[in-house]
């Protein structure tokens, strides 16, 4: 089974190739790793491999992981999907981006 680091490297190569074909700077693309269904240890492993942006679609999971991983530098959380009004305070407190349509 491939490690998270090797899988990230494969995805980054594909992004690199796509950017080259599109004549677009690779720095203009942000890889957002969705950590849904993965535990804190997997996020730590991905962070160690250079991944800093993570997405969650449940506020309670995002809050749990953000608190458990507060020691990691440069970790950026994104909430993916709907955000209920009563949970806005939790997302704002963590300084998250919200990705929703």
Coordinates of C-alpha atoms in Angstrom, one line a residue:
X1 CA 0.0 0.0 0.0
X2 CA 1.4 3.4 -1.0
X3 CA 2.1 5.9 1.7
X4 CA 0.3 9.2 2.0
X5 CA 3.5 11.0 1.1
X6 CA 3.9 9.0 -2.1
X7 CA 0.2 9.6 -3.0
X8 CA 0.6 13.3 -2.5
X9 CA 3.7 13.3 -4.7
X10 CA 1.8 11.6 -7.5
X11 CA -1.0 14.1 -7.2
X12 CA 1.4 17.0 -7.2
X13 CA 3.1 15.6 -10.3
X14 CA -0.3 15.5 -12.1
X15 CA -1.0 19.1 -11.1
X16 CA 2.5 20.1 -12.3
X17 CA 1.9 18.4 -15.7
X18 CA -1.6 19.9 -16.0
X19 CA -0.2 23.4 -15.3
X20 CA 2.6 22.9 -17.8
X21 CA 0.0 21.9 -20.5
X22 CA -2.2 24.9 -19.6
X23 CA 0.8 27.3 -19.4
X24 CA -0.3 28.2 -15.9
X25 CA 2.0 28.7 -13.0
X26 CA 1.9 25.8 -10.6
X27 CA 1.9 28.2 -7.7
X28 CA -1.6 29.4 -8.8
X29 CA -3.1 26.0 -7.8
X30 CA -3.8 25.0 -4.2
X31 CA -4.2 21.3 -3.4
X32 CA -7.0 20.9 -0.8
X33 CA -6.7 17.5 0.8
X34 CA -10.1 16.3 2.1
X35 CA -9.5 14.6 5.4
X36 CA -13.1 13.3 5.8
X37 CA -13.0 9.7 7.1
X38 CA -9.3 10.0 7.9
X39 CA -8.0 10.3 11.4
X40 CA -5.7 12.8 13.0
X41 CA -2.6 10.6 12.4
X42 CA -3.2 10.6 8.6
X43 CA -3.5 14.4 8.7
X44 CA -0.2 14.6 10.6
X45 CA 1.4 12.3 8.0
X46 CA 0.2 14.4 5.1
X47 CA 1.4 17.6 6.9
X48 CA 4.8 16.1 7.3
X49 CA 4.8 15.5 3.6
X50 CA 4.2 19.2 3.0
X51 CA 0.4 19.3 2.7
X52 CA -1.1 22.3 4.6
X53 CA -4.6 22.8 3.3
X54 CA -7.3 20.4 4.5
X55 CA -11.0 20.2 4.0
X56 CA -13.8 18.8 6.2
X57 CA -17.5 18.9 5.6
X58 CA -18.7 18.5 9.2
X59 CA -18.0 21.3 11.6
X60 CA -17.7 19.0 14.6
X61 CA -15.0 16.9 12.7
X62 CA -13.2 20.1 11.7
X63 CA -13.2 21.4 15.3
X64 CA -12.0 18.1 16.7
X65 CA -9.1 17.8 14.2
X66 CA -8.1 21.5 14.4
X67 CA -7.9 21.3 18.2
X68 CA -6.0 17.9 18.1
X69 CA -3.5 19.3 15.5
X70 CA -3.1 22.8 16.9
X71 CA 0.6 22.2 17.3
X72 CA 1.2 21.9 13.5
X73 CA 2.5 25.1 11.8
X74 CA 0.8 26.5 8.8
X75 CA -2.2 24.2 8.9
X76 CA -5.2 25.7 7.1
X77 CA -8.7 24.3 7.4
X78 CA -11.5 24.7 4.9
X79 CA -15.1 23.8 5.6
X80 CA -16.6 22.2 2.5
X81 CA -20.3 22.5 1.9
X82 CA -23.2 23.9 3.9
X83 CA -22.7 25.9 7.1
X84 CA -25.5 26.1 9.6
X85 CA -25.9 29.5 11.3
X86 CA -25.5 28.0 14.8
X87 CA -22.0 26.6 13.8
X88 CA -20.6 29.8 12.3
X89 CA -18.9 30.8 15.6
X90 CA -16.9 27.5 15.6
X91 CA -15.7 28.0 12.1
X92 CA -14.8 31.7 12.5
X93 CA -12.9 30.9 15.7
X94 CA -10.7 28.5 13.8
X95 CA -10.1 31.0 11.0
X96 CA -11.4 28.6 8.4
X97 CA -12.2 29.3 4.8
X98 CA -15.7 28.1 3.7
X99 CA -16.1 26.4 0.3
X100 CA -19.7 26.3 -0.6
X101 CA -22.1 26.8 -3.5

